[in-house]
PDB file of C-alpha atoms in Angstrom:
ATOM      1  CA  MET A   1      72.250 138.245  77.589  1.00 70.00           C
ATOM      2  CA  GLN A   2      74.818 140.992  77.819  1.00 88.00           C
ATOM      3  CA  ILE A   3      78.551 140.310  78.190  1.00 81.00           C
ATOM      4  CA  LYS A   4      78.544 142.169  81.504  1.00 85.00           C
ATOM      5  CA  THR A   5      75.815 139.873  82.885  1.00 90.00           C
ATOM      6  CA  LEU A   6      77.608 136.758  81.613  1.00 91.00           C
ATOM      7  CA  ARG A   7      80.833 137.920  83.244  1.00 90.00           C
ATOM      8  CA  ARG A   8      79.029 138.539  86.555  1.00 93.00           C
ATOM      9  CA  TRP A   9      77.483 135.028  86.453  1.00 94.00           C
ATOM     10  CA  ASN A  10      80.846 133.503  85.487  1.00 93.00           C
ATOM     11  CA  ASN A  11      82.623 135.197  88.391  1.00 93.00           C
ATOM     12  CA  ALA A  12      79.892 134.255  90.897  1.00 94.00           C
ATOM     13  CA  LEU A  13      79.908 130.635  89.719  1.00 94.00           C
ATOM     14  CA  HIS A  14      83.706 130.503  89.917  1.00 94.00           C
ATOM     15  CA  ARG A  15      83.696 132.013  93.415  1.00 94.00           C
ATOM     16  CA  ASP A  16      80.978 129.777  94.857  1.00 94.00           C
ATOM     17  CA  ILE A  17      82.262 126.529  93.351  1.00 94.00           C
ATOM     18  CA  GLY A  18      85.734 127.511  94.512  1.00 93.00           C
ATOM     19  CA  TYR A  19      84.478 127.804  98.082  1.00 94.00           C
ATOM     20  CA  LEU A  20      82.781 124.395  97.820  1.00 92.00           C
ATOM     21  CA  CYS A  21      85.909 122.733  96.398  1.00 93.00           C
ATOM     22  CA  VAL A  22      88.596 124.246  98.627  1.00 93.00           C
ATOM     23  CA  GLY A  23      88.566 121.473 101.282  1.00 91.00           C
ATOM     24  CA  MET A  24      88.796 118.592  98.840  1.00 91.00           C
ATOM     25  CA  THR A  25      91.341 120.458  96.710  1.00 92.00           C
ATOM     26  CA  LEU A  26      93.623 120.766  99.738  1.00 92.00           C
ATOM     27  CA  ILE A  27      93.107 117.093 100.660  1.00 89.00           C
ATOM     28  CA  TYR A  28      93.880 115.885  97.137  1.00 88.00           C
ATOM     29  CA  ALA A  29      96.835 118.251  96.746  1.00 90.00           C
ATOM     30  CA  ILE A  30      98.492 117.339 100.065  1.00 89.00           C
ATOM     31  CA  SER A  31      97.947 113.604  99.679  1.00 87.00           C
ATOM     32  CA  GLY A  32      99.033 113.845  96.036  1.00 85.00           C
ATOM     33  CA  ILE A  33     102.368 115.320  97.112  1.00 86.00           C
ATOM     34  CA  VAL A  34     102.807 112.536  99.677  1.00 83.00           C
ATOM     35  CA  LEU A  35     101.897 109.833  97.149  1.00 81.00           C
ATOM     36  CA  ASN A  36     104.241 111.323  94.532  1.00 80.00           C
ATOM     37  CA  HIS A  37     107.144 111.232  96.958  1.00 79.00           C
ATOM     38  CA  PHE A  38     106.239 107.734  98.171  1.00 75.00           C
ATOM     39  CA  LYS A  39     106.506 106.504  94.580  1.00 64.00           C
ATOM     40  CA  ALA A  40     109.838 108.318  94.265  1.00 60.00           C
ATOM     41  CA  GLY A  41     111.160 106.494  97.349  1.00 61.00           C
ATOM     42  CA  ASP A  42     111.225 109.418  99.788  1.00 62.00           C
ATOM     43  CA  PHE A  43     108.832 107.591 102.121  1.00 65.00           C
ATOM     44  CA  GLN A  44     108.834 103.898 103.031  1.00 71.00           C
ATOM     45  CA  HIS A  45     105.042 103.979 103.064  1.00 76.00           C
ATOM     46  CA  PRO A  46     102.723 106.966 102.667  1.00 80.00           C
ATOM     47  CA  ASP A  47     100.463 106.047 105.605  1.00 82.00           C
ATOM     48  CA  TYR A  48     103.055 105.292 108.270  1.00 82.00           C
ATOM     49  CA  GLY A  49     106.680 105.873 109.189  1.00 83.00           C
ATOM     50  CA  LYS A  50     109.226 103.566 110.763  1.00 87.00           C
ATOM     51  CA  SER A  51     111.611 104.178 113.600  1.00 89.00           C
ATOM     52  CA  TYR A  52     114.514 101.983 114.684  1.00 92.00           C
ATOM     53  CA  THR A  53     116.006 101.599 118.143  1.00 93.00           C
ATOM     54  CA  ASN A  54     119.176  99.640 118.911  1.00 96.00           C
ATOM     55  CA  LEU A  55     118.989  97.741 122.193  1.00 93.00           C
ATOM     56  CA  LYS A  56     121.107  95.449 124.362  1.00 94.00           C
ATOM     57  CA  VAL A  57     119.225  92.770 126.290  1.00 93.00           C
ATOM     58  CA  ALA A  58     120.308  90.055 128.697  1.00 90.00           C
ATOM     59  CA  LEU A  59     120.663  86.615 127.152  1.00 91.00           C
ATOM     60  CA  PRO A  60     119.106  83.599 128.911  1.00 88.00           C
ATOM     61  CA  LYS A  61     121.428  82.106 131.503  1.00 86.00           C
ATOM     62  CA  ASP A  62     120.440  78.551 130.578  1.00 85.00           C
ATOM     63  CA  GLY A  63     120.487  79.276 126.814  1.00 82.00           C
ATOM     64  CA  LYS A  64     116.832  78.263 126.550  1.00 88.00           C
ATOM     65  CA  ILE A  65     114.646  80.365 124.239  1.00 91.00           C
ATOM     66  CA  ASP A  66     111.029  79.998 125.317  1.00 93.00           C
ATOM     67  CA  GLN A  67     107.985  82.095 126.163  1.00 94.00           C
ATOM     68  CA  ALA A  68     109.408  82.979 129.589  1.00 92.00           C
ATOM     69  CA  TYR A  69     112.547  84.405 127.970  1.00 94.00           C
ATOM     70  CA  VAL A  70     110.457  86.348 125.440  1.00 95.00           C
ATOM     71  CA  TRP A  71     108.492  87.887 128.332  1.00 95.00           C
ATOM     72  CA  SER A  72     111.763  88.836 130.045  1.00 93.00           C
ATOM     73  CA  VAL A  73     113.019  90.588 126.888  1.00 94.00           C
ATOM     74  CA  LEU A  74     109.734  92.463 126.559  1.00 95.00           C
ATOM     75  CA  ASP A  75     109.898  93.459 130.230  1.00 93.00           C
ATOM     76  CA  GLN A  76     113.468  94.762 129.779  1.00 91.00           C
ATOM     77  CA  ILE A  77     112.371  97.107 126.989  1.00 91.00           C
ATOM     78  CA  LYS A  78     108.862  97.806 128.337  1.00 92.00           C
ATOM     79  CA  GLU A  79     106.963  96.398 125.352  1.00 93.00           C
ATOM     80  CA  ARG A  80     105.031  93.578 127.042  1.00 93.00           C
ATOM     81  CA  ASP A  81     101.635  95.186 126.278  1.00 95.00           C
ATOM     82  CA  HIS A  82     102.395  95.138 122.530  1.00 95.00           C
ATOM     83  CA  TYR A  83     103.357  91.461 122.200  1.00 96.00           C
ATOM     84  CA  LYS A  84     101.846  89.352 119.376  1.00 96.00           C
ATOM     85  CA  SER A  85     104.108  86.325 118.756  1.00 96.00           C
ATOM     86  CA  TYR A  86     107.690  85.207 118.259  1.00 95.00           C
ATOM     87  CA  ILE A  87     109.843  82.969 116.089  1.00 95.00           C
ATOM     88  CA  THR A  88     113.322  81.701 116.657  1.00 93.00           C
ATOM     89  CA  GLY A  89     115.941  80.405 114.295  1.00 90.00           C
ATOM     90  CA  GLU A  90     119.650  79.703 114.039  1.00 91.00           C
ATOM     91  CA  GLY A  91     121.125  82.376 116.310  1.00 91.00           C
ATOM     92  CA  TYR A  92     118.207  84.800 116.357  1.00 95.00           C
ATOM     93  CA  LEU A  93     114.901  85.564 118.015  1.00 95.00           C
ATOM     94  CA  GLN A  94     112.266  87.719 116.387  1.00 96.00           C
ATOM     95  CA  ILE A  95     109.447  89.071 118.525  1.00 96.00           C
ATOM     96  CA  PHE A  96     106.443  90.528 116.739  1.00 97.00           C
ATOM     97  CA  LEU A  97     104.666  93.508 118.242  1.00 96.00           C
ATOM     98  CA  THR A  98     101.348  95.112 117.352  1.00 94.00           C
ATOM     99  CA  LYS A  99     103.172  97.835 115.431  1.00 91.00           C
ATOM    100  CA  GLY A 100     106.581  96.437 114.659  1.00 94.00           C
ATOM    101  CA  PHE A 101     109.055  93.800 115.766  1.00 96.00           C
ATOM    102  CA  ILE A 102     112.281  93.145 117.661  1.00 96.00           C
ATOM    103  CA  TYR A 103     115.147  91.240 116.053  1.00 96.00           C
ATOM    104  CA  LEU A 104     117.576  89.827 118.627  1.00 96.00           C
ATOM    105  CA  ASP A 105     121.004  88.362 117.877  1.00 95.00           C
ATOM    106  CA  LEU A 106     121.295  85.489 120.372  1.00 93.00           C
ATOM    107  CA  SER A 107     125.105  85.433 120.251  1.00 92.00           C
ATOM    108  CA  THR A 108     125.581  89.072 121.347  1.00 94.00           C
ATOM    109  CA  GLY A 109     122.322  90.182 122.985  1.00 92.00           C
ATOM    110  CA  GLU A 110     122.148  93.090 120.551  1.00 95.00           C
ATOM    111  CA  ALA A 111     118.694  93.816 119.246  1.00 95.00           C
ATOM    112  CA  GLN A 112     116.975  96.223 116.955  1.00 96.00           C
ATOM    113  CA  MET A 113     113.384  97.292 117.408  1.00 95.00           C
ATOM    114  CA  GLU A 114     111.414  98.540 114.412  1.00 94.00           C
ATOM    115  CA  LYS A 115     108.201 100.391 115.169  1.00 93.00           C
ATOM    116  CA  LYS A 116     105.586 101.718 112.791  1.00 90.00           C
ATOM    117  CA  THR A 117     104.046 105.086 113.546  1.00 88.00           C
ATOM    118  CA  THR A 118     100.837 106.004 111.779  1.00 85.00           C
ATOM    119  CA  ARG A 119     100.719 109.339 109.962  1.00 84.00           C
ATOM    120  CA  TYR A 120      97.162 109.938 111.075  1.00 85.00           C
ATOM    121  CA  VAL A 121      96.013 112.967 109.079  1.00 88.00           C
ATOM    122  CA  ILE A 122      97.965 111.917 105.983  1.00 86.00           C
ATOM    123  CA  ARG A 123      96.581 108.356 106.187  1.00 85.00           C
ATOM    124  CA  GLU A 124      92.993 109.617 106.198  1.00 86.00           C
ATOM    125  CA  MET A 125      93.720 111.994 103.303  1.00 86.00           C
ATOM    126  CA  ASN A 126      95.240 109.106 101.344  1.00 83.00           C
ATOM    127  CA  MET A 127      92.124 106.996 102.025  1.00 82.00           C
ATOM    128  CA  LEU A 128      90.045 109.743 100.416  1.00 82.00           C
ATOM    129  CA  HIS A 129      92.522 110.053  97.536  1.00 79.00           C
ATOM    130  CA  TYR A 130      92.586 106.280  96.885  1.00 77.00           C
ATOM    131  CA  ASN A 131      88.779 106.269  97.117  1.00 76.00           C
ATOM    132  CA  ASN A 132      88.587 102.909  98.915  1.00 69.00           C
ATOM    133  CA  LEU A 133      85.341 104.047 100.470  1.00 68.00           C
ATOM    134  CA  LYS A 134      81.651 103.533  99.809  1.00 74.00           C
ATOM    135  CA  LYS A 135      79.675 104.359  96.662  1.00 79.00           C
ATOM    136  CA  PHE A 136      78.458 107.695  98.080  1.00 84.00           C
ATOM    137  CA  TYR A 137      82.034 108.937  98.201  1.00 82.00           C
ATOM    138  CA  THR A 138      82.562 107.946  94.560  1.00 84.00           C
ATOM    139  CA  TRP A 139      79.628 110.151  93.608  1.00 88.00           C
ATOM    140  CA  PHE A 140      80.953 112.937  95.814  1.00 87.00           C
ATOM    141  CA  SER A 141      84.353 112.640  94.095  1.00 87.00           C
ATOM    142  CA  ASP A 142      82.679 112.812  90.686  1.00 89.00           C
ATOM    143  CA  PHE A 143      80.883 116.022  91.669  1.00 91.00           C
ATOM    144  CA  PHE A 144      84.175 117.397  92.980  1.00 92.00           C
ATOM    145  CA  ALA A 145      85.848 116.581  89.644  1.00 91.00           C
ATOM    146  CA  ALA A 146      83.001 118.323  87.801  1.00 94.00           C
ATOM    147  CA  GLY A 147      83.506 121.299  90.109  1.00 94.00           C
ATOM    148  CA  LEU A 148      87.212 121.415  89.219  1.00 94.00           C
ATOM    149  CA  ILE A 149      86.362 121.330  85.509  1.00 95.00           C
ATOM    150  CA  THR A 150      83.931 124.204  86.035  1.00 95.00           C
ATOM    151  CA  LEU A 151      86.548 126.133  88.011  1.00 95.00           C
ATOM    152  CA  ALA A 152      89.100 125.658  85.237  1.00 94.00           C
ATOM    153  CA  ILE A 153      86.718 126.877  82.531  1.00 94.00           C
ATOM    154  CA  THR A 154      85.211 129.803  84.454  1.00 94.00           C
ATOM    155  CA  GLY A 155      88.703 130.809  85.624  1.00 93.00           C
ATOM    156  CA  LEU A 156      89.705 131.400  82.005  1.00 92.00           C
ATOM    157  CA  PHE A 157      87.213 134.267  81.763  1.00 92.00           C
ATOM    158  CA  ILE A 158      87.679 136.079  85.072  1.00 92.00           C
ATOM    159  CA  LEU A 159      90.234 138.617  83.872  1.00 89.00           C
ATOM    160  CA  ARG A 160      89.883 140.771  80.773  1.00 88.00           C
ATOM    161  CA  GLY A 161      92.352 142.420  78.470  1.00 88.00           C
ATOM    162  CA  LYS A 162      96.107 141.837  78.361  1.00 91.00           C
ATOM    163  CA  ASN A 163      96.088 139.646  81.518  1.00 89.00           C
ATOM    164  CA  GLY A 164      93.031 137.629  80.417  1.00 89.00           C
ATOM    165  CA  ILE A 165      92.597 134.664  78.124  1.00 90.00           C
ATOM    166  CA  ILE A 166      93.353 136.667  74.986  1.00 90.00           C
ATOM    167  CA  GLY A 167      96.645 137.959  76.367  1.00 90.00           C
ATOM    168  CA  ARG A 168      98.966 136.661  79.075  1.00 91.00           C
ATOM    169  CA  GLY A 169      96.366 134.067  80.172  1.00 91.00           C
ATOM    170  CA  ALA A 170      96.531 132.377  76.764  1.00 91.00           C
ATOM    171  CA  TRP A 171     100.295 131.841  77.122  1.00 94.00           C
ATOM    172  CA  LEU A 172     100.022 130.504  80.660  1.00 93.00           C
ATOM    173  CA  THR A 173      97.134 128.207  79.676  1.00 93.00           C
ATOM    174  CA  ALA A 174      99.150 126.896  76.717  1.00 94.00           C
ATOM    175  CA  ILE A 175     102.150 126.212  78.981  1.00 95.00           C
ATOM    176  CA  GLY A 176      99.905 124.396  81.464  1.00 93.00           C
ATOM    177  CA  ILE A 177      98.635 122.135  78.672  1.00 93.00           C
ATOM    178  CA  LEU A 178     101.977 121.757  76.895  1.00 94.00           C
ATOM    179  CA  ILE A 179     104.049 120.527  79.876  1.00 93.00           C
ATOM    180  CA  PRO A 180     101.962 117.393  80.580  1.00 91.00           C
ATOM    181  CA  ALA A 181     101.529 116.779  76.830  1.00 93.00           C
ATOM    182  CA  LEU A 182     105.311 116.887  76.271  1.00 93.00           C
ATOM    183  CA  TYR A 183     105.850 114.582  79.220  1.00 90.00           C
ATOM    184  CA  LEU A 184     103.387 112.084  77.759  1.00 91.00           C
ATOM    185  CA  ILE A 185     105.086 112.261  74.359  1.00 92.00           C
ATOM    186  CA  PHE A 186     108.754 112.231  75.420  1.00 91.00           C
ATOM    187  CA  GLY A 187     108.928 111.480  79.134  1.00 79.00           C
ATOM    188  CA  THR A 188     109.437 108.668  81.539  1.00 62.00           C
TER     189      THR A 188
END
């Protein structure tokens, strides 16, 4: 086979596999960024965020903390539909909601509500990235990984001359290999 024919097949293979892999590449890249920053402490959790609201609620007139009082607190802050349970202790009441909780200081009536908000698109991307799914998806991920390997190899031979693998491309490829290798040797 001639070099020209090989180059044409290489470029076509690179192009077509690139089109097939673009969706998953974006999913893995975006969720990878989120997961990297979660590990670094920029996010409390990659799949959901938390919001906090400071509140002031009326204390029970008779000092009795029971289900009726819990309902009255939930009615004051319009969270009755999200109620799960409650606990009480020395000077506090904690009311659990479907996506969060309310912590109430029984001496002051000051409360703080913590609510979780799901990062819907990011959560689904992370599910794909974690690969907690069925066996079919594992096979799909393996084919995607093989596609990325093919893209990396065919990409080396797209350009010719001084910008190709025997010129500038060789230096950039070496840098791309050297950085992770140096990190593995010296980093943490």
